[in-house]
Amino acid sequence: NAGVTQTPKFQVLKTGQSMTLQCAQDMNHNSMYWYRQDPGMGLRLIYYSASEGTTDKGEVPNGYNVSRLNKREFSLRLESAAPSQTSVYFCASSEWGLNIGLHFGNGTRLTVT
Amino acid sequence: GQQLNQSPQSMFIQEGEDVSMNCTSSSIFNTWLWYKQDPGEGPVLLIALYKAGELTSNGRLTAQFGITRKDSFLNISASIPSDVGIYFCAGQKGGSNYKLTFGKGTLLTVNP
């Protein structure tokens, strides 16, 4: 039982390049989330998916797109990476909403040069 | 933007000491959560609080949901080296089933 698995763990991009961050959970959770973590800023919600087939914007969605591929998988895409998107990205899941908290993956550390 | 004020930003303590940290807000929250993050890993849930005034323990950790619903604190008793990490508070507002507001974290260092 791996929980929430994120790939890749590290990535370096040049400005303007695109990439997709992958996330999968094996806990049969309905809701999935993407957060970014920056020094001194805590965690900020980028997008979330309340259930399979739905996605909604969070606090900082600009420059990102998401796909809820199925119940297990929720991907985050950067179409044209910018240095301001240098961050650590965390995927999380919850059974349904936030009532029992979030389960986080171990993060993807992204650097955009 | 950020609506939770978490303090202190960092703490340096000796092994065996007790630790206290808190989060305050001008907004009311329905749920308070406390997470710990180890280096290179994602945050892990420590304690969840659902009712104003609620006091909940998890081993050496104790957290309380403030009576005004605008604050919460976390205490760690008899600290040990593995308590090192970043502690985050997070709050969920009513009508927002999928959005958590996170504090900026408290970095705890424990000297053996």
PDB file of N, CA and C in Angstrom, chain A residues 22-25 32 67-75:
ATOM      1  N   GLN A  22       2.825  13.691 -12.445  1.00  0.00           N
ATOM      2  CA  GLN A  22       1.887  12.595 -12.284  1.00  0.00           C
ATOM      3  C   GLN A  22       1.646  12.312 -10.810  1.00  0.00           C
ATOM      4  N   CYS A  23       0.413  11.897 -10.512  1.00  0.00           N
ATOM      5  CA  CYS A  23       0.054  11.539  -9.141  1.00  0.00           C
ATOM      6  C   CYS A  23      -0.940  10.384  -9.186  1.00  0.00           C
ATOM      7  N   ALA A  24      -0.722   9.390  -8.339  1.00  0.00           N
ATOM      8  CA  ALA A  24      -1.644   8.270  -8.237  1.00  0.00           C
ATOM      9  C   ALA A  24      -1.814   7.891  -6.771  1.00  0.00           C
ATOM     10  N   GLN A  25      -3.046   7.525  -6.403  1.00  0.00           N
ATOM     11  CA  GLN A  25      -3.302   7.077  -5.034  1.00  0.00           C
ATOM     12  C   GLN A  25      -3.988   5.714  -5.080  1.00  0.00           C
ATOM     13  N   MET A  32      -8.912  14.566  -4.811  1.00  0.00           N
ATOM     14  CA  MET A  32      -7.469  14.716  -4.996  1.00  0.00           C
ATOM     15  C   MET A  32      -7.127  16.190  -5.193  1.00  0.00           C
ATOM     16  N   SER A  67      -5.800  17.225 -15.002  1.00  0.00           N
ATOM     17  CA  SER A  67      -6.660  16.188 -15.575  1.00  0.00           C
ATOM     18  C   SER A  67      -6.891  15.124 -14.522  1.00  0.00           C
ATOM     19  N   ARG A  68      -8.163  14.839 -14.243  1.00  0.00           N
ATOM     20  CA  ARG A  68      -8.472  13.692 -13.387  1.00  0.00           C
ATOM     21  C   ARG A  68      -8.721  12.526 -14.324  1.00  0.00           C
ATOM     22  N   LEU A  69      -7.689  11.740 -14.518  1.00  0.00           N
ATOM     23  CA  LEU A  69      -7.697  10.700 -15.544  1.00  0.00           C
ATOM     24  C   LEU A  69      -8.661   9.572 -15.180  1.00  0.00           C
ATOM     25  N   ASN A  70      -8.729   9.236 -13.923  1.00  0.00           N
ATOM     26  CA  ASN A  70      -9.628   8.215 -13.393  1.00  0.00           C
ATOM     27  C   ASN A  70      -9.654   8.432 -11.880  1.00  0.00           C
ATOM     28  N   LYS A  71     -10.247   7.506 -11.142  1.00  0.00           N
ATOM     29  CA  LYS A  71     -10.342   7.737  -9.704  1.00  0.00           C
ATOM     30  C   LYS A  71      -8.974   7.778  -9.053  1.00  0.00           C
ATOM     31  N   ARG A  72      -8.015   7.044  -9.558  1.00  0.00           N
ATOM     32  CA  ARG A  72      -6.697   6.930  -8.947  1.00  0.00           C
ATOM     33  C   ARG A  72      -5.744   8.056  -9.304  1.00  0.00           C
ATOM     34  N   GLU A  73      -5.874   8.633 -10.512  1.00  0.00           N
ATOM     35  CA  GLU A  73      -4.817   9.488 -11.038  1.00  0.00           C
ATOM     36  C   GLU A  73      -5.267  10.923 -11.285  1.00  0.00           C
ATOM     37  N   PHE A  74      -4.387  11.856 -10.918  1.00  0.00           N
ATOM     38  CA  PHE A  74      -4.668  13.290 -11.053  1.00  0.00           C
ATOM     39  C   PHE A  74      -3.365  13.956 -11.468  1.00  0.00           C
ATOM     40  N   SER A  75      -3.307  14.474 -12.697  1.00  0.00           N
ATOM     41  CA  SER A  75      -2.060  15.038 -13.202  1.00  0.00           C
ATOM     42  C   SER A  75      -2.123  16.560 -13.252  1.00  0.00           C
TER      43      SER A  75
END
